[in-house]
Amino acid sequence: MTYGTQVLSEVSGLRMIGTAKEKASVFSFTLSDIHPNDIGMLLDTRGIAIRTGQHCAHPVMQRFGVPATARVSLGCYNTREELDALVKGLRRIQEMMG
Amino acid sequence: MQDLQEVEPEMDPEERAEQIEDAFGLFDDWDERYQLLIDMGRKLPSMPDADKTEENRVHGCQSQVWVTAKTAPGACGPVIVFDADSDSAITKGLISLLWQVYSGQSAGKILGFDVEGFLDRLGLRQHLSSNRRNGLSGMVKRIKMLAVQQASQEGGS
């Protein structure tokens, strides 16, 4: 989590939604003005599975004015290399969207 | 970036589809194909914000999609011209595919075109999630419905 928070914070245009100190092992975020569905789909082509949309939390997302996010959930089996692949994927997506 | 042009009116949807299939055939990985799709979406002529209404919204899409149609005089009778937009870049690319084959065609040609075969040959139907496939079918359905409406108006006038 610490490593993930660090590498993701280095991606320009990435806005982390939810930054509580003791939060569960999820990264919910938006990336520039790229639609979260597009992020999910393009990461999928790179073998990275994430969740996108409102995550069955419509009222709270409406309350905070966030239409949708991309969400990465880590398990104890995920590695630093996989987080690096995620960051690489996100940078490539930014490139594609120009 | 230059907008996509209305293609020569003598080109059938089948010929336009073939051109698109050729373009996709140049790439063998999906990363590059998605890039092409996104670029095609970016070149779609822009839709006036005033047209992005609930009435023009296509249901069945996870992302927002709007489509409008109007009739315009063509070289061989009236044709239907579409305007469309989406808040998702990939969806906009998918719309652009449909726009390139359908816009500027007569209602008869629109209804006669085998769009499922076209999307299959691009490999898109197999590659898209079921949500996206439903959304794409929703767009096709809306376009065909607009074509039928226009055709019946022509018949009546």
XYZ file of C-alpha atoms in Angstrom:
255
model
C 0.000 0.000 0.000
C 2.753 2.420 0.933
C 4.593 1.666 -2.283
C 1.387 1.889 -4.340
C 0.465 5.244 -2.797
C 3.924 6.536 -3.583
C 4.126 5.391 -7.232
C 0.552 6.437 -8.005
C 1.140 9.890 -6.519
C 3.858 10.353 -9.128
C 1.372 9.957 -12.010
C 0.412 13.455 -13.171
C -3.315 14.112 -13.364
C -4.146 11.294 -10.964
C -6.546 12.317 -8.206
C -6.841 9.841 -5.364
C -10.358 9.638 -3.917
C -10.185 8.593 -0.278
C -6.962 9.166 1.600
C -7.793 8.049 5.152
C -4.710 6.902 6.995
C -6.122 3.538 8.049
C -8.089 2.859 4.870
C -8.539 -0.588 3.329
C -6.233 -1.675 0.529
C -8.021 0.129 -2.292
C -6.980 2.948 -4.582
C -10.004 4.754 -5.978
C -9.003 7.480 -8.396
C -9.690 9.600 -11.441
C -7.103 10.287 -14.136
C -7.214 13.683 -15.867
C -10.551 13.809 -17.697
C -10.345 10.230 -18.946
C -13.543 8.226 -18.502
C -12.981 5.512 -15.859
C -14.594 2.925 -18.162
C -11.891 3.660 -20.723
C -9.188 3.249 -18.083
C -10.636 -0.118 -17.068
C -10.906 -1.349 -20.602
C -7.426 -0.298 -21.648
C -5.849 -1.749 -18.493
C -7.735 -4.966 -19.243
C -5.916 -5.267 -22.590
C -2.699 -5.218 -20.520
C -3.894 -7.992 -18.233
C -4.776 -5.695 -15.328
C -8.239 -6.111 -13.833
C -9.767 -3.192 -11.939
C -13.271 -1.970 -11.167
C -14.822 1.163 -12.599
C -17.941 3.227 -12.107
C -19.824 4.026 -8.922
C -19.041 0.816 -7.028
C -22.608 0.463 -5.711
C -22.069 3.704 -3.784
C -24.229 6.083 -5.824
C -25.447 8.333 -2.942
C -22.013 9.028 -1.498
C -20.497 9.677 -4.925
C -23.314 12.061 -5.813
C -22.794 13.778 -2.474
C -19.135 14.389 -3.272
C -19.750 15.194 -6.944
C -17.609 12.409 -8.394
C -19.466 10.797 -11.321
C -17.267 7.676 -11.510
C -13.831 6.414 -10.495
C -11.391 3.674 -11.391
C -10.620 1.449 -8.406
C -7.665 -0.817 -7.843
C -7.962 -3.325 -4.994
C -4.814 -4.956 -3.705
C -4.645 -8.423 -2.256
C -1.790 -9.810 -0.170
C -0.563 -11.603 -3.299
C -0.042 -8.426 -5.368
C 3.561 -7.406 -5.916
C 5.521 -4.208 -6.435
C 6.151 -5.280 -10.031
C 2.398 -5.418 -10.584
C 2.037 -1.890 -9.216
C 4.791 -0.785 -11.604
C 2.873 -2.417 -14.475
C -0.228 -0.520 -13.357
C 1.600 2.814 -13.382
C 3.104 2.022 -16.780
C -0.373 1.170 -18.076
C -1.827 4.429 -16.740
C 0.962 6.463 -18.370
C 0.362 4.666 -21.692
C -3.364 5.437 -21.456
C -2.594 9.119 -20.911
C -0.409 9.004 -24.013
C -3.165 7.338 -26.040
C -5.705 9.949 -25.012
C -3.182 12.638 -25.939
C -6.810 17.692 -35.937
C -8.858 17.521 -39.108
C -12.449 16.319 -38.835
C -13.567 13.229 -40.687
C -15.072 14.224 -44.004
C -18.416 13.112 -45.322
C -17.145 10.399 -47.653
C -17.964 10.505 -51.359
C -21.706 9.900 -51.733
C -21.181 7.128 -54.277
C -19.531 4.969 -51.618
C -21.840 2.356 -50.136
C -21.740 1.443 -46.460
C -20.093 -1.832 -47.558
C -17.224 0.013 -49.273
C -16.740 2.348 -46.328
C -16.730 -0.646 -43.986
C -14.064 -2.314 -46.098
C -11.838 0.763 -45.821
C -12.166 0.730 -42.039
C -11.453 -3.009 -41.895
C -8.301 -2.417 -43.939
C -7.172 0.303 -41.529
C -7.676 -1.992 -38.528
C -5.958 -4.831 -40.344
C -2.722 -2.826 -40.355
C -2.328 -3.389 -36.614
C -2.010 -6.718 -34.904
C -2.264 -5.754 -31.285
C -5.217 -4.344 -29.448
C -3.247 -1.522 -27.879
C -2.712 -0.045 -31.355
C -6.235 -0.838 -32.516
C -7.667 1.009 -29.529
C -5.379 3.909 -30.322
C -6.813 3.986 -33.866
C -10.339 3.785 -32.463
C -9.669 6.674 -30.055
C -8.140 8.747 -32.868
C -11.179 8.094 -35.067
C -13.409 9.226 -32.219
C -11.446 12.417 -31.854
C -12.009 13.260 -35.514
C -15.771 12.884 -35.254
C -17.416 16.231 -36.136
C -18.475 17.922 -32.908
C -22.070 17.833 -31.751
C -23.758 20.996 -30.433
C -24.165 20.828 -26.628
C -27.800 21.830 -27.040
C -28.436 18.444 -28.709
C -27.119 16.486 -25.725
C -30.567 16.076 -24.233
C -32.249 13.181 -22.461
C -34.388 12.666 -25.566
C -31.322 12.128 -27.753
C -29.518 9.921 -25.245
C -28.970 6.284 -26.149
C -29.999 3.936 -23.370
C -28.060 0.758 -22.694
C -24.698 2.536 -22.687
C -22.736 2.782 -19.435
C -21.195 5.983 -20.654
C -23.296 8.825 -22.016
C -24.078 8.718 -25.735
C -26.229 11.066 -27.774
C -27.329 10.639 -31.403
C -29.382 12.910 -33.655
C -30.336 12.478 -37.305
C -31.557 14.802 -39.991
C -32.378 14.419 -43.671
C -30.277 16.205 -46.274
C -30.559 16.298 -50.048
C -28.120 13.854 -51.672
C -27.042 13.252 -55.269
C -29.458 10.326 -55.632
C -32.281 11.350 -53.320
C -32.464 12.225 -49.653
C -29.802 10.942 -47.265
C -29.592 10.820 -43.493
C -26.871 12.717 -41.678
C -25.997 11.822 -38.105
C -24.469 13.749 -35.249
C -23.192 11.881 -32.194
C -21.014 12.288 -29.126
C -19.978 10.512 -25.931
C -18.089 11.335 -22.737
C -15.945 8.191 -23.166
C -13.132 8.206 -25.715
C -13.506 4.533 -26.654
C -17.264 4.807 -26.984
C -16.741 7.853 -29.175
C -14.463 5.720 -31.353
C -17.170 3.090 -31.666
C -19.677 5.793 -32.608
C -17.227 7.044 -35.181
C -17.170 3.612 -36.854
C -20.949 3.689 -37.175
C -20.886 7.314 -38.301
C -18.380 6.522 -41.043
C -20.502 3.718 -42.516
C -23.942 5.265 -41.967
C -23.830 9.044 -42.153
C -24.752 10.480 -45.532
C -26.443 7.275 -46.713
C -30.038 6.733 -47.789
C -32.404 5.085 -45.307
C -32.579 2.004 -47.521
C -28.802 1.521 -47.523
C -28.613 2.035 -43.777
C -31.242 -0.606 -43.145
C -29.698 -3.013 -45.665
C -26.150 -2.915 -44.240
C -24.940 -5.966 -42.302
C -23.547 -4.116 -39.305
C -23.123 -7.243 -37.151
C -20.887 -8.796 -39.813
C -18.839 -5.602 -39.974
C -18.294 -5.457 -36.201
C -17.497 -9.187 -36.152
C -14.857 -8.806 -38.858
C -13.236 -6.019 -36.857
C -13.115 -8.443 -33.945
C -14.839 -5.848 -31.820
C -17.823 -7.848 -30.754
C -15.624 -10.594 -29.339
C -13.267 -8.088 -27.735
C -15.785 -5.835 -26.026
C -17.307 -6.499 -22.634
C -20.975 -7.476 -22.655
C -21.866 -4.004 -21.346
C -20.130 -2.345 -24.254
C -21.698 -4.760 -26.708
C -25.134 -3.915 -25.353
C -24.314 -0.241 -25.684
C -23.170 -0.715 -29.253
C -26.373 -2.608 -30.117
C -28.282 0.257 -28.488
C -26.552 2.734 -30.798
C -27.214 0.616 -33.894
C -30.847 0.225 -32.882
C -31.235 3.964 -32.410
C -29.664 4.736 -35.799
C -31.866 2.190 -37.588
C -34.940 3.517 -35.823
C -34.093 7.050 -36.948
C -33.584 5.721 -40.494
C -37.004 4.025 -40.462
C -38.619 7.246 -39.194
C -36.961 9.285 -41.923
C -37.896 6.731 -44.585
C -41.559 6.789 -43.574
C -41.578 10.592 -43.603
C -40.148 10.565 -47.126
C -42.835 8.119 -48.193
C -45.531 10.312 -46.696
C -44.443 13.636 -48.183
